[in-house]
Amino acid sequence: MLSDLFPNVKAEDMIEATYETLYMTILSLIGVIIFGILLGLLLYLTNKNGIWENKYIYQITSAVVNIFRAVPFIILILLLFPFTGFLMGTVRGPNAAIPALIIGSAPFYARLVEIALVEVDKGVVEAAKSMGAKTKTIIFKVLLPESMPALVSGITVTAIALIGYTAMAGVIGAGGLGNRAHYYGFMRRDFDVVVVCTIIIVIIVFIFQFIGDMISKRIDKR
């Protein structure tokens, strides 16, 4: 029955494309979380009334974040071709897409991190300061734990955006479901392939959203 509805769809090809999409998403998400939290902390700590208040560092960091957020992802991939080729040795395949995915998404998540940290009760931070807590202690014992539900929600939003980015990266040869839908579906006018790729991407998004919401609710103490 399914073979009649989707005559050009091969299960093994879809499994491989799904694996490549998940591979790109998960690996790049790890990088995004690391760099996004570091950038978000730097923005929060150097902002006005921050522990490391420094308007020049804040303005420079904020400008870099805004620039990379403003560049459309498909253009960013093309701009990063030389860097990707130097770093990964190739500009094609799932591995080649990871640097662009991280660079394109980390600034977005950094802003979400900054917003989450700003929402932490200032009284709690001030209490930690008054007890002589060092910056490291304030970050790891106060700021990050108190903002964790918002950080997890931000990770969920970013992960879903990354899934869309992997599809765009696939159009220029990164592999995954985007590549399968474009080259083996759209270019060959096999639109059943496009439909199945779309359905799988939607399912992946729902799974990520469900997991993110579940974790966020479990760690939210409010």
PDB file of C-alpha atoms in Angstrom:
ATOM      1  CA  MET A   1       0.000   0.000   0.000  1.00  0.00           C
ATOM      2  CA  LEU A   2       2.749   2.445   1.010  1.00  0.00           C
ATOM      3  CA  SER A   3       4.775   1.492  -2.054  1.00  0.00           C
ATOM      4  CA  ASP A   4       1.844   2.591  -4.200  1.00  0.00           C
ATOM      5  CA  LEU A   5       1.595   5.960  -2.388  1.00  0.00           C
ATOM      6  CA  PHE A   6       5.364   6.553  -2.364  1.00  0.00           C
ATOM      7  CA  PRO A   7       6.791   4.573  -5.292  1.00  0.00           C
ATOM      8  CA  ASN A   8      10.134   6.405  -5.353  1.00  0.00           C
ATOM      9  CA  VAL A   9      10.846   6.211  -1.620  1.00  0.00           C
ATOM     10  CA  LYS A  10      13.470   3.695  -0.491  1.00  0.00           C
ATOM     11  CA  ALA A  11      13.443   2.879   3.211  1.00  0.00           C
ATOM     12  CA  GLU A  12      17.219   2.418   3.476  1.00  0.00           C
ATOM     13  CA  ASP A  13      17.838   5.820   1.870  1.00  0.00           C
ATOM     14  CA  MET A  14      15.408   7.505   4.245  1.00  0.00           C
ATOM     15  CA  ILE A  15      17.011   5.829   7.262  1.00  0.00           C
ATOM     16  CA  GLU A  16      20.440   7.030   6.147  1.00  0.00           C
ATOM     17  CA  ALA A  17      19.176  10.571   5.521  1.00  0.00           C
ATOM     18  CA  THR A  18      17.411  10.641   8.904  1.00  0.00           C
ATOM     19  CA  TYR A  19      20.603   9.460  10.624  1.00  0.00           C
ATOM     20  CA  GLU A  20      22.610  12.220   8.916  1.00  0.00           C
ATOM     21  CA  THR A  21      20.065  14.852   9.983  1.00  0.00           C
ATOM     22  CA  LEU A  22      20.113  13.658  13.598  1.00  0.00           C
ATOM     23  CA  TYR A  23      23.914  13.427  13.520  1.00  0.00           C
ATOM     24  CA  MET A  24      24.271  17.019  12.334  1.00  0.00           C
ATOM     25  CA  THR A  25      21.616  18.285  14.740  1.00  0.00           C
ATOM     26  CA  ILE A  26      22.923  16.593  17.895  1.00  0.00           C
ATOM     27  CA  LEU A  27      26.634  17.280  17.316  1.00  0.00           C
ATOM     28  CA  SER A  28      26.050  20.903  16.397  1.00  0.00           C
ATOM     29  CA  LEU A  29      23.627  21.310  19.331  1.00  0.00           C
ATOM     30  CA  ILE A  30      26.376  20.253  21.740  1.00  0.00           C
ATOM     31  CA  GLY A  31      28.667  22.917  20.286  1.00  0.00           C
ATOM     32  CA  VAL A  32      25.866  25.493  20.346  1.00  0.00           C
ATOM     33  CA  ILE A  33      25.140  24.818  24.033  1.00  0.00           C
ATOM     34  CA  ILE A  34      28.823  25.244  24.979  1.00  0.00           C
ATOM     35  CA  PHE A  35      29.498  28.395  22.955  1.00  0.00           C
ATOM     36  CA  GLY A  36      26.020  29.811  23.510  1.00  0.00           C
ATOM     37  CA  ILE A  37      26.290  29.589  27.299  1.00  0.00           C
ATOM     38  CA  LEU A  38      29.795  31.097  27.246  1.00  0.00           C
ATOM     39  CA  LEU A  39      28.647  34.002  25.058  1.00  0.00           C
ATOM     40  CA  GLY A  40      25.445  34.454  27.065  1.00  0.00           C
ATOM     41  CA  LEU A  41      27.387  34.565  30.328  1.00  0.00           C
ATOM     42  CA  LEU A  42      29.826  37.074  28.862  1.00  0.00           C
ATOM     43  CA  LEU A  43      26.927  39.286  27.747  1.00  0.00           C
ATOM     44  CA  TYR A  44      25.254  39.053  31.157  1.00  0.00           C
ATOM     45  CA  LEU A  45      28.381  39.551  33.262  1.00  0.00           C
ATOM     46  CA  THR A  46      29.727  42.516  31.267  1.00  0.00           C
ATOM     47  CA  ASN A  47      26.385  44.281  30.902  1.00  0.00           C
ATOM     48  CA  LYS A  48      25.412  47.277  33.023  1.00  0.00           C
ATOM     49  CA  ASN A  49      25.414  46.361  36.737  1.00  0.00           C
ATOM     50  CA  GLY A  50      26.990  43.007  35.874  1.00  0.00           C
ATOM     51  CA  ILE A  51      29.740  41.403  37.954  1.00  0.00           C
ATOM     52  CA  TRP A  52      32.325  42.159  35.234  1.00  0.00           C
ATOM     53  CA  GLU A  53      30.643  45.334  33.995  1.00  0.00           C
ATOM     54  CA  ASN A  54      32.529  46.526  30.920  1.00  0.00           C
ATOM     55  CA  LYS A  55      30.587  48.395  28.255  1.00  0.00           C
ATOM     56  CA  TYR A  56      33.275  47.951  25.586  1.00  0.00           C
ATOM     57  CA  ILE A  57      33.454  44.164  25.898  1.00  0.00           C
ATOM     58  CA  TYR A  58      29.651  44.019  26.078  1.00  0.00           C
ATOM     59  CA  GLN A  59      29.198  46.190  22.992  1.00  0.00           C
ATOM     60  CA  ILE A  60      31.764  44.217  20.966  1.00  0.00           C
ATOM     61  CA  THR A  61      30.284  40.850  22.005  1.00  0.00           C
ATOM     62  CA  SER A  62      26.752  42.102  21.395  1.00  0.00           C
ATOM     63  CA  ALA A  63      27.711  43.401  17.940  1.00  0.00           C
ATOM     64  CA  VAL A  64      29.294  40.065  16.954  1.00  0.00           C
ATOM     65  CA  VAL A  65      26.211  38.190  18.168  1.00  0.00           C
ATOM     66  CA  ASN A  66      23.870  40.517  16.288  1.00  0.00           C
ATOM     67  CA  ILE A  67      25.881  40.298  13.056  1.00  0.00           C
ATOM     68  CA  PHE A  68      25.828  36.496  12.971  1.00  0.00           C
ATOM     69  CA  ARG A  69      22.137  36.445  13.911  1.00  0.00           C
ATOM     70  CA  ALA A  70      21.362  38.851  11.070  1.00  0.00           C
ATOM     71  CA  VAL A  71      23.082  36.876   8.289  1.00  0.00           C
ATOM     72  CA  PRO A  72      20.671  34.381   6.642  1.00  0.00           C
ATOM     73  CA  PHE A  73      21.905  30.854   7.291  1.00  0.00           C
ATOM     74  CA  ILE A  74      22.118  29.805   3.644  1.00  0.00           C
ATOM     75  CA  ILE A  75      24.384  32.812   2.944  1.00  0.00           C
ATOM     76  CA  LEU A  76      26.427  32.123   6.081  1.00  0.00           C
ATOM     77  CA  ILE A  77      27.180  28.612   4.842  1.00  0.00           C
ATOM     78  CA  LEU A  78      28.520  30.017   1.584  1.00  0.00           C
ATOM     79  CA  LEU A  79      30.592  32.667   3.389  1.00  0.00           C
ATOM     80  CA  LEU A  80      32.097  29.977   5.626  1.00  0.00           C
ATOM     81  CA  PHE A  81      33.095  27.660   2.755  1.00  0.00           C
ATOM     82  CA  PRO A  82      36.829  28.608   2.948  1.00  0.00           C
ATOM     83  CA  PHE A  83      36.867  28.208   6.741  1.00  0.00           C
ATOM     84  CA  THR A  84      34.935  24.925   6.556  1.00  0.00           C
ATOM     85  CA  GLY A  85      37.250  23.568   3.862  1.00  0.00           C
ATOM     86  CA  PHE A  86      40.320  24.489   5.932  1.00  0.00           C
ATOM     87  CA  LEU A  87      38.902  23.067   9.168  1.00  0.00           C
ATOM     88  CA  MET A  88      37.171  19.907   7.899  1.00  0.00           C
ATOM     89  CA  GLY A  89      39.072  19.259   4.659  1.00  0.00           C
ATOM     90  CA  THR A  90      35.844  19.299   2.642  1.00  0.00           C
ATOM     91  CA  VAL A  91      32.753  21.442   2.088  1.00  0.00           C
ATOM     92  CA  ARG A  92      30.404  18.525   1.465  1.00  0.00           C
ATOM     93  CA  GLY A  93      28.813  15.983   3.782  1.00  0.00           C
ATOM     94  CA  PRO A  94      27.358  16.104   7.305  1.00  0.00           C
ATOM     95  CA  ASN A  95      30.676  16.869   9.033  1.00  0.00           C
ATOM     96  CA  ALA A  96      31.279  19.886   6.793  1.00  0.00           C
ATOM     97  CA  ALA A  97      27.961  21.416   7.852  1.00  0.00           C
ATOM     98  CA  ILE A  98      28.671  21.312  11.591  1.00  0.00           C
ATOM     99  CA  PRO A  99      30.916  24.434  11.850  1.00  0.00           C
ATOM    100  CA  ALA A 100      28.349  26.564  10.007  1.00  0.00           C
ATOM    101  CA  LEU A 101      25.508  25.121  12.101  1.00  0.00           C
ATOM    102  CA  ILE A 102      27.330  25.996  15.327  1.00  0.00           C
ATOM    103  CA  ILE A 103      28.415  29.468  14.189  1.00  0.00           C
ATOM    104  CA  GLY A 104      24.931  30.213  12.869  1.00  0.00           C
ATOM    105  CA  SER A 105      23.044  29.038  15.960  1.00  0.00           C
ATOM    106  CA  ALA A 106      25.312  29.821  18.937  1.00  0.00           C
ATOM    107  CA  PRO A 107      24.632  33.609  18.787  1.00  0.00           C
ATOM    108  CA  PHE A 108      20.877  32.925  18.730  1.00  0.00           C
ATOM    109  CA  TYR A 109      21.131  30.712  21.792  1.00  0.00           C
ATOM    110  CA  ALA A 110      23.495  33.209  23.479  1.00  0.00           C
ATOM    111  CA  ARG A 111      20.719  35.807  23.453  1.00  0.00           C
ATOM    112  CA  LEU A 112      18.304  33.300  24.972  1.00  0.00           C
ATOM    113  CA  VAL A 113      20.888  32.534  27.663  1.00  0.00           C
ATOM    114  CA  GLU A 114      21.348  36.241  28.398  1.00  0.00           C
ATOM    115  CA  ILE A 115      17.568  36.720  28.717  1.00  0.00           C
ATOM    116  CA  ALA A 116      17.316  33.684  31.023  1.00  0.00           C
ATOM    117  CA  LEU A 117      20.109  34.998  33.267  1.00  0.00           C
ATOM    118  CA  VAL A 118      18.609  38.490  33.428  1.00  0.00           C
ATOM    119  CA  GLU A 119      15.369  36.952  34.719  1.00  0.00           C
ATOM    120  CA  VAL A 120      17.162  35.380  37.718  1.00  0.00           C
ATOM    121  CA  ASP A 121      16.102  37.092  40.959  1.00  0.00           C
ATOM    122  CA  LYS A 122      18.702  39.786  41.633  1.00  0.00           C
ATOM    123  CA  GLY A 123      18.133  39.354  45.357  1.00  0.00           C
ATOM    124  CA  VAL A 124      19.517  35.821  45.177  1.00  0.00           C
ATOM    125  CA  VAL A 125      22.608  37.027  43.336  1.00  0.00           C
ATOM    126  CA  GLU A 126      23.145  39.891  45.772  1.00  0.00           C
ATOM    127  CA  ALA A 127      22.763  37.510  48.726  1.00  0.00           C
ATOM    128  CA  ALA A 128      25.477  35.275  47.267  1.00  0.00           C
ATOM    129  CA  LYS A 129      27.738  38.297  46.786  1.00  0.00           C
ATOM    130  CA  SER A 130      27.174  39.499  50.350  1.00  0.00           C
ATOM    131  CA  MET A 131      28.275  36.099  51.657  1.00  0.00           C
ATOM    132  CA  GLY A 132      31.553  36.461  49.777  1.00  0.00           C
ATOM    133  CA  ALA A 133      30.796  34.034  46.976  1.00  0.00           C
ATOM    134  CA  LYS A 134      33.258  34.145  44.107  1.00  0.00           C
ATOM    135  CA  THR A 135      32.132  34.719  40.520  1.00  0.00           C
ATOM    136  CA  LYS A 136      32.623  31.040  39.688  1.00  0.00           C
ATOM    137  CA  THR A 137      30.381  30.057  42.612  1.00  0.00           C
ATOM    138  CA  ILE A 138      27.720  32.589  41.627  1.00  0.00           C
ATOM    139  CA  ILE A 139      27.708  31.251  38.052  1.00  0.00           C
ATOM    140  CA  PHE A 140      27.563  27.538  38.869  1.00  0.00           C
ATOM    141  CA  LYS A 141      25.601  27.619  42.140  1.00  0.00           C
ATOM    142  CA  VAL A 142      23.192  30.491  41.513  1.00  0.00           C
ATOM    143  CA  LEU A 143      22.848  31.752  37.942  1.00  0.00           C
ATOM    144  CA  LEU A 144      22.846  28.499  35.962  1.00  0.00           C
ATOM    145  CA  PRO A 145      20.695  26.451  38.403  1.00  0.00           C
ATOM    146  CA  GLU A 146      18.140  29.256  38.823  1.00  0.00           C
ATOM    147  CA  SER A 147      17.848  29.810  35.069  1.00  0.00           C
ATOM    148  CA  MET A 148      17.922  26.128  34.088  1.00  0.00           C
ATOM    149  CA  PRO A 149      14.232  25.791  33.027  1.00  0.00           C
ATOM    150  CA  ALA A 150      14.604  28.801  30.684  1.00  0.00           C
ATOM    151  CA  LEU A 151      17.954  27.482  29.427  1.00  0.00           C
ATOM    152  CA  VAL A 152      16.393  24.118  28.583  1.00  0.00           C
ATOM    153  CA  SER A 153      13.478  25.820  26.813  1.00  0.00           C
ATOM    154  CA  GLY A 154      16.036  27.833  24.846  1.00  0.00           C
ATOM    155  CA  ILE A 155      17.890  24.650  23.908  1.00  0.00           C
ATOM    156  CA  THR A 156      14.623  23.165  22.639  1.00  0.00           C
ATOM    157  CA  VAL A 157      13.888  26.218  20.473  1.00  0.00           C
ATOM    158  CA  THR A 158      17.464  26.218  19.167  1.00  0.00           C
ATOM    159  CA  ALA A 159      17.406  22.488  18.410  1.00  0.00           C
ATOM    160  CA  ILE A 160      14.257  22.908  16.323  1.00  0.00           C
ATOM    161  CA  ALA A 161      15.873  25.803  14.454  1.00  0.00           C
ATOM    162  CA  LEU A 162      18.933  23.601  13.872  1.00  0.00           C
ATOM    163  CA  ILE A 163      16.772  20.907  12.286  1.00  0.00           C
ATOM    164  CA  GLY A 164      15.580  23.510   9.790  1.00  0.00           C
ATOM    165  CA  TYR A 165      19.161  24.651   9.214  1.00  0.00           C
ATOM    166  CA  THR A 166      20.290  21.084   8.452  1.00  0.00           C
ATOM    167  CA  ALA A 167      17.622  20.938   5.737  1.00  0.00           C
ATOM    168  CA  MET A 168      19.002  24.154   4.215  1.00  0.00           C
ATOM    169  CA  ALA A 169      22.550  22.818   4.473  1.00  0.00           C
ATOM    170  CA  GLY A 170      21.421  19.672   2.688  1.00  0.00           C
ATOM    171  CA  VAL A 171      20.455  21.728  -0.366  1.00  0.00           C
ATOM    172  CA  ILE A 172      24.145  22.555  -0.931  1.00  0.00           C
ATOM    173  CA  GLY A 173      25.430  19.045  -0.343  1.00  0.00           C
ATOM    174  CA  ALA A 174      25.548  18.504   3.412  1.00  0.00           C
ATOM    175  CA  GLY A 175      23.441  15.359   3.267  1.00  0.00           C
ATOM    176  CA  GLY A 176      20.466  14.543   5.446  1.00  0.00           C
ATOM    177  CA  LEU A 177      16.773  14.856   4.730  1.00  0.00           C
ATOM    178  CA  GLY A 178      17.174  18.286   3.115  1.00  0.00           C
ATOM    179  CA  ASN A 179      19.596  16.833   0.596  1.00  0.00           C
ATOM    180  CA  ARG A 180      17.342  13.850  -0.048  1.00  0.00           C
ATOM    181  CA  ALA A 181      14.264  16.060  -0.540  1.00  0.00           C
ATOM    182  CA  HIS A 182      16.052  18.485  -2.877  1.00  0.00           C
ATOM    183  CA  TYR A 183      18.239  16.295  -5.069  1.00  0.00           C
ATOM    184  CA  TYR A 184      16.304  13.036  -5.070  1.00  0.00           C
ATOM    185  CA  GLY A 185      12.851  14.537  -4.764  1.00  0.00           C
ATOM    186  CA  PHE A 186      12.468  18.026  -6.168  1.00  0.00           C
ATOM    187  CA  MET A 187      15.182  17.871  -8.866  1.00  0.00           C
ATOM    188  CA  ARG A 188      13.840  14.558 -10.204  1.00  0.00           C
ATOM    189  CA  ARG A 189      10.197  15.600  -9.791  1.00  0.00           C
ATOM    190  CA  ASP A 190       9.689  12.696  -7.388  1.00  0.00           C
ATOM    191  CA  PHE A 191       7.524  14.660  -5.011  1.00  0.00           C
ATOM    192  CA  ASP A 192       6.629  11.627  -2.922  1.00  0.00           C
ATOM    193  CA  VAL A 193      10.239  11.745  -1.687  1.00  0.00           C
ATOM    194  CA  VAL A 194       9.779  15.400  -0.708  1.00  0.00           C
ATOM    195  CA  VAL A 195       6.582  14.564   1.170  1.00  0.00           C
ATOM    196  CA  VAL A 196       8.159  11.710   3.138  1.00  0.00           C
ATOM    197  CA  CYS A 197      11.222  13.810   4.017  1.00  0.00           C
ATOM    198  CA  THR A 198       8.915  16.565   5.245  1.00  0.00           C
ATOM    199  CA  ILE A 199       6.899  14.135   7.372  1.00  0.00           C
ATOM    200  CA  ILE A 200      10.064  12.740   8.971  1.00  0.00           C
ATOM    201  CA  ILE A 201      11.372  16.245   9.745  1.00  0.00           C
ATOM    202  CA  VAL A 202       8.046  17.189  11.351  1.00  0.00           C
ATOM    203  CA  ILE A 203       8.156  14.021  13.476  1.00  0.00           C
ATOM    204  CA  ILE A 204      11.728  14.817  14.594  1.00  0.00           C
ATOM    205  CA  VAL A 205      10.662  18.346  15.555  1.00  0.00           C
ATOM    206  CA  PHE A 206       7.743  17.015  17.615  1.00  0.00           C
ATOM    207  CA  ILE A 207      10.053  14.546  19.389  1.00  0.00           C
ATOM    208  CA  PHE A 208      12.576  17.266  20.270  1.00  0.00           C
ATOM    209  CA  GLN A 209       9.780  19.554  21.462  1.00  0.00           C
ATOM    210  CA  PHE A 210       8.254  16.809  23.617  1.00  0.00           C
ATOM    211  CA  ILE A 211      11.590  15.906  25.221  1.00  0.00           C
ATOM    212  CA  GLY A 212      12.472  19.563  25.831  1.00  0.00           C
ATOM    213  CA  ASP A 213       9.092  20.345  27.414  1.00  0.00           C
ATOM    214  CA  MET A 214       9.273  17.255  29.604  1.00  0.00           C
ATOM    215  CA  ILE A 215      12.762  18.092  30.921  1.00  0.00           C
ATOM    216  CA  SER A 216      11.864  21.757  31.448  1.00  0.00           C
ATOM    217  CA  LYS A 217       8.775  20.845  33.507  1.00  0.00           C
ATOM    218  CA  ARG A 218      10.699  18.352  35.648  1.00  0.00           C
ATOM    219  CA  ILE A 219      13.446  20.822  36.616  1.00  0.00           C
ATOM    220  CA  ASP A 220      11.128  23.809  37.080  1.00  0.00           C
ATOM    221  CA  LYS A 221      10.707  24.191  40.848  1.00  0.00           C
ATOM    222  CA  ARG A 222       8.158  26.991  40.594  1.00  0.00           C
TER     223      ARG A 222
END
